[in-house]
Amino acid sequence: MPMILSLTLNGRPRTDLVSDNLLLVEYLRDVAGLTGTKRGCDGGECGACTVLIDGAPQHACLTLASRCGGRHVETIEGIGSPGRLSRLQRAFHEKLGAQCGFCTPGMIMAAEALLRRNPDPNEAEIREALSGNLCRCTGYVKIIESVQAAAGDAT
Amino acid sequence: MSLLPSFELIRAASLAEVVAARRSHADCRLLAGGTDLIANLRHGLGSPATLVDITGLPGMQEIAIEPAGLRIGAGVALSRLVDDPLIRRQAPVLAEAAAAVAGPTHRASATLGGNLCLDTRCVFYNQSEWWRHSNDFCLKHRGTVCHVAPTGNRCHAAYSGDTAPALLVLGAQAELGGGGGKRWIALDELFREDGAAHLALGADEVLLSVRLPIAAGLTAGYEKARLRRAIDFPLAGVAVSLRRDGDALAELRIALTGTNSRPLLVSGCETLIGHPLDADALQQIGKLVQKQVAPMRTTIAPAHYRRRVAAALASRLAARLFSAPTPA
Ligand SMILES: Cc1cc2nc3c(=O)[nH]c(=O)nc-3n(C[C@H](O)[C@H](O)[C@H](O)COP(=O)(O)OP(=O)(O)OC[C@H]3O[C@@H](n4cnc5c(N)ncnc54)[C@H](O)[C@@H]3O)c2cc1C
Ligand code: SF4
Ligand code: FES
Ligand code: FES
């Protein structure tokens, strides 16, 4: 059944007609055209679809778009802008935290939520915060170093 | 093409609305955090015409001390259980078990009620539609044969929720609500040893909250064995609660998950009361567990491993708790 969805997407209010069974990841990619949020598995396994809803990391692939009314959804497109990378994006870029890059948007969103909550996390806290995000390329070490570098940048 | 089957979402604001929705819509499922249900629907495990969002029911989000104990609404998110000061003080084992569920992103939306009512799991069931189709499905959904025990006529899918054993060793009760009103049962009575119908909920009933008696001097802990240190369901999970009186054990409860189609409160622990928890007693615990668990070939780890790891976790955890300082 279609319903009217009004939410804030990356700081901008918008309204769309969506069906009840539309997943947030489909809404973001197919309706809003924001393809930075990735779909890497068939439900909840990989973390590539991680976005922030009211500041908390959530799986866009397990969230119904119709449940996001009135909420603030942030995707990788809302972090930094072309030519002006955020501190996490810069750190992933410089410390080689991204290889194929498929997990990177989810990693950065999960790390962004962590750094907002805890600007100076230790390694165990970084590992815990990213423990739902899988990466097939980096072996994770460079990702953790990237988050550490970003945290260091801020202080 | 949509990733999910088509359905109507109803947001219920009262128990009466849930009951009415379920009466007027035949094929109806309850939706809480959705971290289990949505993943299963994406795998084609059911195509309900209606989902009823129950997270807005009154009291669902409450954590409160009441005369009868600590009451926790079924809609409380697991991430909140991990951090809530009241839970950490009154029932730290619940915070510990909640923290062991999936990953942090799941826990932000996963609820306690959804964790308790989690569907049972099996390597032949938690697969994509085409995978199961090529196997002619199975008894639990759309098929006629159980691939785990083909000569039997029941499903052995494993109950795999992490918080149930923690609540069971604390003597939790469950509040159910439906068309006939509300009732309290022992949490243990919510479950049945049947992988295809493991919940003893009436057709129109919802789990509203759980209540824990405030027990002084009890120490409790939870440990699970899993393939990876994060994200994975328990191959076996064990909660133990005990009270020590001088050198002797004054109270002992052990509950398991991941080994049967229901969470299991181990029986026979009373024989150990009044004695020190020495090597013999620890061996006895291992034996009680090994005898009562019934893991089947429902995970990629072999069943005998899960049986032995359950026993080992139980006796190790009991030993650790027995030698830990008594809580205030
Ligand atoms: C990758 C991955 C890893 C996971 N790892 C774990 C793990 O390690 N341990 C673990 O325990 N779980 C795990 N889970 C499963 C799930 O995330 C959790 O069990 C979670 O707590 C389920 O809660 P929910 O609110 O999301 O439930 P939902 O998906 O909303 O519901 C689950 C089921 O319970 C029913 N239900 C929900 N609330 C109620 C209620 N109040 N009354 C009656 N029925 C109700 C629903 O109808 C549905 O059938 C994992 C899931 C994924 C995707
Ligand atoms: S135990 Fe048997 S019936 Fe149950 S899910 Fe597994 S294969 Fe299917
Ligand atoms: S796409 Fe959401 S967890 Fe994999
Ligand atoms: S960089 Fe390729 S999956 Fe992480």
Coordinates of C-alpha atoms and ligand atoms in Angstrom, one line a residue:
Chain A
M1 CA 0.0 0.0 0.0
P2 CA 1.5 3.4 -0.9
M3 CA 2.0 6.0 1.8
I4 CA 3.5 9.5 1.9
L5 CA 6.9 9.5 3.5
S6 CA 8.4 12.8 4.7
L7 CA 11.8 12.7 6.2
T8 CA 15.1 14.6 6.3
L9 CA 17.7 13.2 4.0
N10 CA 21.2 14.5 4.5
G11 CA 19.8 17.7 6.1
R12 CA 17.2 18.4 3.4
P13 CA 13.5 17.6 3.9
R14 CA 11.8 15.6 1.2
T15 CA 8.5 13.8 0.6
D16 CA 7.9 10.8 -1.6
L17 CA 5.2 8.3 -2.2
V18 CA 6.5 4.9 -1.1
S19 CA 5.0 1.4 -0.8
D20 CA 4.9 -0.2 2.7
N21 CA 7.3 -2.9 1.6
L22 CA 10.0 -0.6 0.2
L23 CA 13.3 -1.0 2.0
L24 CA 15.3 2.1 3.0
V25 CA 18.2 0.8 0.8
E26 CA 15.8 0.7 -2.2
Y27 CA 14.4 4.1 -1.4
L28 CA 17.9 5.7 -1.1
R29 CA 19.3 4.1 -4.3
D30 CA 16.3 3.9 -6.6
V31 CA 14.0 6.7 -5.4
A32 CA 16.4 9.3 -4.1
G33 CA 19.2 8.3 -6.5
L34 CA 21.8 8.1 -3.8
T35 CA 23.8 5.1 -4.8
G36 CA 26.6 5.6 -2.3
T37 CA 24.8 3.3 0.1
K38 CA 25.6 -0.2 -1.0
R39 CA 23.7 -3.5 -0.9
G40 CA 26.3 -6.2 -0.3
C41 CA 24.2 -9.2 1.0
D42 CA 20.7 -10.5 1.2
G43 CA 19.9 -9.1 4.6
G44 CA 21.8 -7.9 7.6
E45 CA 25.1 -9.8 7.1
C46 CA 27.6 -7.3 5.8
G47 CA 27.0 -3.7 7.0
A48 CA 27.6 -2.2 3.5
C49 CA 24.2 -0.5 3.7
T50 CA 24.9 1.2 7.1
V51 CA 23.3 4.7 7.3
L52 CA 22.6 6.9 10.3
I53 CA 19.0 7.3 11.4
D54 CA 18.7 10.0 14.0
G55 CA 22.5 9.6 14.5
A56 CA 22.4 5.9 15.2
P57 CA 23.9 3.4 12.7
Q58 CA 21.2 1.2 11.1
H59 CA 21.0 -1.3 8.2
A60 CA 19.2 0.3 5.4
C61 CA 18.6 -3.2 4.0
L62 CA 16.6 -4.3 7.1
T63 CA 14.7 -1.0 7.6
L64 CA 11.4 -0.2 6.0
A65 CA 11.5 3.2 4.4
S66 CA 7.9 3.7 5.6
R67 CA 9.2 3.6 9.2
C68 CA 11.5 6.5 8.7
G69 CA 8.8 9.3 8.6
G70 CA 9.9 12.4 10.5
R71 CA 13.4 11.0 11.0
H72 CA 16.8 12.3 9.9
V73 CA 18.6 9.9 7.6
E74 CA 22.2 10.4 6.8
T75 CA 24.1 8.6 4.0
I76 CA 27.7 8.8 2.7
E77 CA 26.6 11.6 0.3
G78 CA 25.9 13.8 3.3
I79 CA 29.4 13.3 4.6
G80 CA 31.9 15.8 3.1
S81 CA 31.5 16.9 -0.5
P82 CA 33.5 16.5 -3.7
G83 CA 36.9 18.0 -3.2
R84 CA 36.2 18.6 0.5
L85 CA 36.6 15.2 2.2
S86 CA 35.5 14.7 5.8
R87 CA 38.2 13.8 8.3
L88 CA 37.2 10.1 8.1
Q89 CA 37.1 10.2 4.3
R90 CA 40.5 11.9 4.2
A91 CA 41.9 9.3 6.6
F92 CA 40.5 6.3 4.7
H93 CA 42.0 7.9 1.5
E94 CA 45.4 8.6 2.9
K95 CA 45.8 5.5 5.1
L96 CA 44.6 3.1 2.4
G97 CA 41.5 2.1 4.4
A98 CA 39.7 1.6 1.1
Q99 CA 40.6 -0.9 -1.6
C100 CA 37.8 -1.9 -3.8
G101 CA 35.7 0.6 -1.8
F102 CA 32.5 -1.4 -1.6
C103 CA 32.4 -1.6 2.2
T104 CA 33.8 1.9 2.6
P105 CA 30.5 3.9 2.8
G106 CA 29.2 1.5 5.5
M107 CA 32.5 1.6 7.3
I108 CA 32.6 5.4 7.3
M109 CA 29.0 5.7 8.5
A110 CA 29.6 3.3 11.3
A111 CA 32.8 5.1 12.2
E112 CA 31.2 8.5 11.9
A113 CA 28.6 7.4 14.5
L114 CA 31.3 6.2 16.8
L115 CA 33.4 9.4 16.6
R116 CA 30.4 11.6 17.2
R117 CA 29.7 9.6 20.4
N118 CA 33.3 9.0 21.4
P119 CA 35.8 11.4 19.8
D120 CA 38.8 9.5 21.2
P121 CA 38.1 5.8 20.9
N122 CA 40.7 3.2 21.7
E123 CA 41.4 0.3 19.3
A124 CA 39.0 -2.1 21.1
E125 CA 36.2 0.5 20.8
I126 CA 36.9 1.0 17.1
R127 CA 36.8 -2.8 16.5
E128 CA 33.6 -3.1 18.4
A129 CA 31.9 -0.3 16.6
L130 CA 32.9 -1.7 13.2
S131 CA 32.3 -5.4 14.1
G132 CA 29.1 -5.6 12.0
N133 CA 30.9 -4.3 8.9
L134 CA 32.6 -6.9 6.7
C135 CA 35.5 -6.1 4.3
R136 CA 36.8 -8.6 1.8
C137 CA 39.9 -6.6 0.8
T138 CA 41.8 -4.8 3.5
G139 CA 42.2 -7.3 6.3
Y140 CA 40.7 -4.5 8.6
V141 CA 44.1 -3.3 9.9
K142 CA 44.2 -0.3 7.5
I143 CA 40.6 0.5 8.3
I144 CA 41.3 0.7 12.0
E145 CA 44.3 2.8 11.4
S146 CA 42.2 5.1 9.3
V147 CA 39.7 5.6 12.1
Q148 CA 42.5 6.2 14.5
A149 CA 44.0 8.8 12.2
A150 CA 40.7 10.6 11.8
A151 CA 40.2 10.6 15.6
G152 CA 43.7 12.0 16.0
D153 CA 42.9 14.7 13.4
A154 CA 40.0 16.0 15.4
T155 CA 41.9 16.4 18.7
Chain B
M1 CA 11.5 -5.3 -8.6
S2 CA 11.1 -5.1 -4.8
L3 CA 13.3 -7.0 -2.5
L4 CA 10.4 -7.7 -0.2
P5 CA 7.1 -9.4 -0.9
S6 CA 4.2 -6.9 -1.0
F7 CA 2.4 -6.3 2.3
E8 CA 0.5 -3.7 4.2
L9 CA 2.1 -2.2 7.3
I10 CA -0.2 -1.4 10.2
R11 CA 1.1 0.7 13.1
A12 CA -0.7 -0.4 16.2
A13 CA -1.1 2.1 19.0
S14 CA -2.9 -0.3 21.4
L15 CA -3.2 -4.0 22.2
A16 CA -6.8 -3.8 21.0
E17 CA -5.6 -2.6 17.6
V18 CA -3.2 -5.5 17.3
V19 CA -5.9 -8.0 18.1
A20 CA -8.3 -6.3 15.6
A21 CA -5.6 -6.3 12.9
R22 CA -4.9 -10.0 13.4
R23 CA -8.6 -10.9 13.4
S24 CA -9.3 -9.0 10.2
H25 CA -6.1 -9.9 8.3
A26 CA -5.6 -13.7 8.0
D27 CA -1.9 -13.8 7.1
C28 CA -0.4 -11.4 9.6
R29 CA 3.0 -11.1 11.3
L30 CA 4.2 -9.0 14.2
L31 CA 7.1 -6.6 13.4
A32 CA 9.4 -5.2 16.1
G33 CA 13.0 -4.3 15.1
G34 CA 12.7 -6.4 12.0
T35 CA 16.3 -7.6 12.1
D36 CA 15.1 -11.2 12.0
L37 CA 11.7 -10.9 10.3
I38 CA 12.8 -8.7 7.4
A39 CA 15.9 -10.8 6.7
N40 CA 13.6 -14.0 6.6
L41 CA 11.0 -12.3 4.4
R42 CA 13.8 -11.4 2.0
H43 CA 14.7 -15.1 1.9
G44 CA 11.2 -15.9 0.9
L45 CA 10.4 -17.5 4.3
G46 CA 6.8 -16.4 4.3
S47 CA 4.9 -13.7 2.4
P48 CA 2.5 -12.2 4.9
A49 CA -0.1 -9.9 3.6
T50 CA 0.1 -7.7 6.7
L51 CA 2.8 -6.7 9.2
V52 CA 1.7 -5.1 12.5
D53 CA 4.3 -2.8 14.0
I54 CA 4.0 -3.4 17.7
T55 CA 6.8 -1.1 18.9
G56 CA 4.4 1.8 19.7
L57 CA 2.2 -0.2 22.1
P58 CA 1.9 1.4 25.6
G59 CA 4.7 0.3 27.9
M60 CA 6.7 -1.4 25.2
Q61 CA 9.6 1.0 25.7
E62 CA 9.6 1.1 29.5
I63 CA 12.2 -0.1 32.0
A64 CA 10.9 0.3 35.5
I65 CA 11.3 -1.1 39.0
E66 CA 7.9 -2.3 40.3
P67 CA 6.9 -4.0 43.6
A68 CA 7.0 -7.4 41.8
G69 CA 10.4 -6.8 40.2
L70 CA 12.2 -5.2 37.3
R71 CA 9.9 -4.9 34.3
I72 CA 11.3 -4.5 30.8
G73 CA 9.1 -3.7 27.8
A74 CA 9.4 -6.1 24.9
G75 CA 10.1 -3.2 22.6
V76 CA 13.2 -2.0 24.4
A77 CA 16.2 -2.1 22.0
L78 CA 19.1 -4.4 22.9
S79 CA 21.6 -1.5 22.6
R80 CA 19.6 0.2 25.4
L81 CA 19.7 -3.0 27.6
V82 CA 23.5 -3.0 27.2
D83 CA 23.8 0.6 28.4
D84 CA 20.9 1.2 30.8
P85 CA 22.2 1.9 34.3
L86 CA 19.2 0.1 36.0
I87 CA 19.8 -3.1 33.9
R88 CA 23.5 -3.0 34.5
R89 CA 22.9 -2.7 38.3
Q90 CA 20.0 -5.1 38.7
A91 CA 20.5 -7.6 35.9
P92 CA 24.1 -7.3 34.5
V93 CA 23.8 -10.8 32.9
L94 CA 21.0 -9.5 30.7
A95 CA 23.3 -6.6 29.5
E96 CA 26.0 -9.1 28.9
A97 CA 23.8 -11.4 26.8
A98 CA 22.3 -8.5 24.9
A99 CA 25.8 -7.3 24.1
A100 CA 26.5 -10.7 22.6
V101 CA 23.7 -10.5 20.0
A102 CA 24.8 -9.8 16.4
G103 CA 26.7 -6.6 15.8
P104 CA 26.2 -3.0 17.2
T105 CA 24.1 -1.9 14.2
H106 CA 21.7 -4.8 14.7
R107 CA 21.4 -4.1 18.4
A108 CA 20.4 -0.5 17.8
S109 CA 17.1 -1.7 16.3
A110 CA 16.7 -5.3 17.6
T111 CA 14.3 -5.5 20.5
L112 CA 14.2 -7.8 23.5
G113 CA 10.8 -9.2 22.5
G114 CA 12.1 -10.0 19.0
N115 CA 15.1 -11.6 20.5
L116 CA 13.0 -13.8 22.7
C117 CA 10.5 -14.7 19.9
L118 CA 13.3 -15.1 17.3
D119 CA 12.5 -17.7 14.7
T120 CA 14.5 -21.0 15.1
R121 CA 17.4 -21.6 12.8
C122 CA 18.8 -24.3 10.6
V123 CA 21.4 -24.6 7.7
F124 CA 18.6 -25.9 5.5
Y125 CA 16.2 -23.1 6.4
N126 CA 18.2 -19.8 6.6
Q127 CA 19.0 -19.9 2.9
S128 CA 17.8 -18.1 -0.1
E129 CA 14.6 -19.2 -1.9
W130 CA 16.5 -20.8 -4.8
W131 CA 18.8 -22.7 -2.5
R132 CA 15.9 -24.2 -0.6
H133 CA 13.9 -24.8 -3.8
S134 CA 16.8 -26.8 -5.2
N135 CA 16.6 -28.9 -2.1
D136 CA 12.8 -29.4 -2.4
F137 CA 12.4 -27.1 0.7
C138 CA 11.9 -28.8 4.1
L139 CA 9.4 -29.6 6.7
K140 CA 9.6 -26.2 8.5
H141 CA 8.6 -24.3 5.4
R142 CA 6.9 -25.5 2.2
G143 CA 8.4 -29.0 2.2
T144 CA 7.6 -32.4 3.6
V145 CA 10.9 -33.8 4.7
C146 CA 13.3 -32.7 7.4
H147 CA 16.8 -32.9 5.9
V148 CA 18.4 -33.1 9.4
A149 CA 16.3 -36.1 10.6
P150 CA 14.6 -37.4 7.5
T151 CA 12.9 -40.3 9.2
G152 CA 11.3 -38.1 11.9
N153 CA 8.3 -35.9 11.6
R154 CA 9.3 -32.8 13.5
C155 CA 11.6 -29.9 12.9
H156 CA 14.8 -29.6 14.9
A157 CA 15.8 -26.1 14.0
A158 CA 17.8 -24.5 16.9
Y159 CA 16.5 -21.8 19.1
S160 CA 19.3 -19.2 18.9
G161 CA 18.3 -16.2 20.9
D162 CA 21.0 -15.0 23.4
T163 CA 18.9 -13.2 26.0
A164 CA 16.5 -16.1 26.9
P165 CA 19.0 -18.1 28.9
A166 CA 20.1 -15.0 30.8
L167 CA 16.4 -14.2 31.7
L168 CA 15.7 -17.9 32.6
V169 CA 18.5 -18.1 35.2
L170 CA 17.1 -15.0 36.8
G171 CA 13.6 -16.6 37.1
A172 CA 11.9 -14.2 34.6
Q173 CA 8.2 -14.0 33.9
A174 CA 6.6 -13.0 30.7
E175 CA 3.6 -10.8 30.2
L176 CA 1.4 -11.8 27.3
G177 CA -1.5 -9.8 26.0
G178 CA -4.3 -10.8 23.5
G179 CA -8.0 -10.7 22.9
G180 CA -8.6 -12.4 26.3
G181 CA -6.7 -9.7 28.2
K182 CA -3.2 -9.9 29.8
R183 CA -1.6 -12.8 31.7
W184 CA 1.7 -13.6 33.3
I185 CA 3.5 -16.9 32.8
A186 CA 7.0 -18.2 33.7
L187 CA 9.2 -17.3 30.8
D188 CA 10.1 -21.0 30.6
E189 CA 6.5 -21.7 29.6
L190 CA 6.8 -19.5 26.5
F191 CA 8.8 -22.1 24.7
R192 CA 8.2 -25.5 23.2
E193 CA 10.6 -28.2 21.9
D194 CA 9.4 -27.9 18.3
G195 CA 11.5 -26.1 15.7
A196 CA 8.5 -25.3 13.5
A197 CA 6.3 -24.0 16.4
H198 CA 8.6 -23.1 19.2
L199 CA 6.4 -20.4 20.9
A200 CA 3.5 -21.2 23.1
L201 CA 1.8 -17.9 22.3
G202 CA -1.9 -17.9 21.5
A203 CA -2.9 -16.9 17.9
D204 CA -3.7 -13.3 18.9
E205 CA -1.1 -12.9 21.7
V206 CA 1.8 -10.6 21.9
L207 CA 4.7 -10.6 24.3
L208 CA 4.4 -7.3 26.1
S209 CA 7.1 -7.3 28.8
V210 CA 9.3 -9.5 31.0
R211 CA 9.7 -9.1 34.7
L212 CA 12.7 -10.2 36.9
P213 CA 12.5 -10.7 40.6
I214 CA 15.0 -8.7 42.5
A215 CA 17.3 -11.3 43.9
A216 CA 19.9 -10.4 46.4
G217 CA 23.3 -12.0 46.4
L218 CA 22.9 -13.7 43.0
T219 CA 25.9 -13.7 40.6
A220 CA 25.2 -14.5 37.0
G221 CA 27.0 -14.6 33.7
Y222 CA 26.5 -15.5 30.0
E223 CA 28.9 -17.0 27.5
K224 CA 28.5 -18.2 24.0
A225 CA 30.5 -20.2 21.5
R226 CA 30.3 -18.9 17.9
L227 CA 32.2 -19.1 14.6
R228 CA 33.3 -15.5 14.6
R229 CA 33.6 -13.2 17.6
A230 CA 31.0 -10.8 16.2
I231 CA 27.7 -11.0 14.3
D232 CA 27.3 -14.8 14.7
F233 CA 24.5 -16.7 16.4
P234 CA 25.4 -19.0 19.3
L235 CA 26.5 -22.5 18.4
A236 CA 25.8 -22.9 22.1
G237 CA 25.2 -20.3 24.7
V238 CA 25.1 -20.8 28.5
A239 CA 23.9 -18.6 31.3
V240 CA 24.6 -19.5 34.9
S241 CA 23.3 -17.9 38.1
L242 CA 24.4 -18.9 41.5
R243 CA 24.5 -17.8 45.1
R244 CA 27.3 -18.8 47.4
D245 CA 26.9 -19.3 51.1
G246 CA 30.4 -19.6 52.7
D247 CA 32.1 -22.4 50.9
A248 CA 28.9 -24.0 49.7
L249 CA 26.6 -23.5 46.8
A250 CA 23.2 -22.1 48.0
E251 CA 21.5 -21.7 44.6
L252 CA 22.3 -22.7 41.1
R253 CA 20.5 -22.3 37.7
I254 CA 21.9 -23.1 34.3
A255 CA 20.1 -22.3 31.0
L256 CA 21.2 -23.0 27.4
T257 CA 20.5 -21.7 24.0
G258 CA 21.6 -22.9 20.5
T259 CA 21.4 -26.6 21.4
N260 CA 17.6 -27.4 21.2
S261 CA 14.5 -26.0 19.6
R262 CA 13.8 -24.0 22.8
P263 CA 16.0 -22.4 25.4
L264 CA 16.6 -25.0 28.1
L265 CA 16.6 -24.6 31.8
V266 CA 18.9 -27.5 33.0
S267 CA 17.2 -29.7 35.6
G268 CA 18.9 -31.6 38.4
C269 CA 21.1 -28.6 39.6
E270 CA 19.5 -29.0 43.1
T271 CA 21.7 -32.1 43.8
L272 CA 24.7 -29.7 43.9
I273 CA 23.3 -27.4 46.5
G274 CA 24.9 -27.4 50.0
H275 CA 28.2 -28.5 48.7
P276 CA 31.3 -26.7 47.6
L277 CA 31.7 -26.3 43.8
D278 CA 34.8 -28.6 43.6
A279 CA 36.1 -30.5 40.6
D280 CA 33.6 -33.3 41.1
A281 CA 30.7 -30.9 41.2
L282 CA 32.0 -29.1 38.0
Q283 CA 32.2 -32.5 36.3
Q284 CA 28.6 -33.2 37.4
I285 CA 27.5 -29.9 35.8
G286 CA 29.2 -30.9 32.6
K287 CA 27.3 -34.3 32.7
L288 CA 23.9 -32.7 33.4
V289 CA 24.4 -30.4 30.4
Q290 CA 25.6 -33.1 28.1
K291 CA 22.7 -35.4 29.0
Q292 CA 20.0 -32.8 28.5
V293 CA 21.1 -30.9 25.3
A294 CA 20.0 -32.3 22.0
P295 CA 21.9 -30.5 19.3
M296 CA 21.1 -31.7 15.7
R297 CA 22.9 -31.2 12.4
T298 CA 21.4 -27.7 12.0
T299 CA 24.7 -25.7 12.0
I300 CA 27.9 -26.1 10.0
A301 CA 29.6 -27.0 13.2
P302 CA 29.0 -30.6 14.1
A303 CA 26.4 -31.4 16.7
H304 CA 28.8 -33.3 19.0
Y305 CA 31.0 -30.1 19.2
R306 CA 28.0 -28.1 20.3
R307 CA 27.1 -30.7 23.0
R308 CA 30.7 -30.6 24.4
V309 CA 31.2 -26.9 24.1
A310 CA 27.9 -26.3 26.0
A311 CA 29.1 -28.6 28.8
A312 CA 32.5 -26.9 28.9
L313 CA 31.1 -23.4 28.9
A314 CA 28.7 -24.3 31.7
S315 CA 31.2 -25.7 34.1
R316 CA 33.8 -23.0 33.3
L317 CA 31.3 -20.3 33.8
A318 CA 30.0 -21.8 37.1
A319 CA 33.6 -22.1 38.4
R320 CA 34.3 -18.5 37.5
L321 CA 31.2 -17.2 39.1
F322 CA 31.7 -19.3 42.2
S323 CA 35.1 -17.8 42.8
A324 CA 34.0 -14.2 41.9
P325 CA 33.3 -11.8 44.8
T326 CA 29.7 -11.8 45.9
P327 CA 27.8 -8.8 44.5
A328 CA 26.6 -6.2 46.9
Ligands
LIG1 C1 23.6 -11.0 10.7 C2 22.7 -11.3 11.9 C3 23.3 -11.8 13.0 C4 22.5 -12.1 14.2 N1 23.1 -12.6 15.3 C5 22.3 -12.8 16.4 C6 22.9 -13.3 17.6 O1 24.1 -13.5 17.6 N2 22.1 -13.6 18.6 C7 20.8 -13.5 18.6 O2 20.1 -13.7 19.6 N3 20.2 -13.0 17.4 C8 20.9 -12.6 16.4 N4 20.3 -12.1 15.2 C9 18.9 -12.1 15.1 C10 18.2 -10.8 15.5 O3 18.9 -9.7 15.1 C11 18.0 -10.6 17.0 O4 17.6 -11.9 17.6 C12 17.0 -9.5 17.4 O5 17.0 -9.4 18.8 C13 15.6 -9.8 16.9 O6 14.8 -8.7 17.4 P1 13.9 -7.8 16.4 O7 13.2 -6.8 17.3 O8 14.7 -7.3 15.3 O9 12.9 -8.9 15.9 P2 11.9 -8.9 14.7 O10 12.7 -9.3 13.5 O11 11.1 -7.7 14.6 O12 11.0 -10.2 15.1 C14 11.5 -11.5 15.3 C15 10.3 -12.4 15.4 O13 9.7 -12.3 16.7 C16 8.3 -11.9 16.5 N5 8.1 -10.9 17.5 C17 8.8 -9.7 17.7 N6 8.4 -9.1 18.8 C18 7.4 -9.8 19.4 C19 6.6 -9.7 20.5 N7 6.7 -8.6 21.3 N8 5.6 -10.6 20.7 C20 5.5 -11.7 19.9 N9 6.3 -11.9 18.8 C21 7.2 -11.0 18.5 C22 8.2 -11.4 15.1 O14 6.9 -11.6 14.6 C23 9.2 -12.3 14.4 O15 8.7 -13.5 14.1 C24 21.1 -11.8 14.1 C25 20.5 -11.3 12.9 C26 21.3 -11.0 11.8 C27 20.7 -10.5 10.6
SF4_2 S1 15.5 -29.1 11.2 FE1 14.7 -30.1 9.4 S2 12.6 -29.3 9.1 FE2 13.7 -28.0 10.6 S3 14.6 -26.3 9.3 FE3 16.1 -27.9 9.5 S4 15.8 -29.3 7.7 FE4 14.0 -28.0 7.9
FES3 S1 23.4 -5.0 2.6 FE1 22.7 -4.5 4.5 S2 23.9 -5.7 5.8 FE2 24.5 -6.3 3.8
FES4 S1 37.6 -2.4 0.5 FE1 36.8 -4.0 -0.6 S2 35.3 -4.8 0.7 FE2 36.4 -3.4 2.0

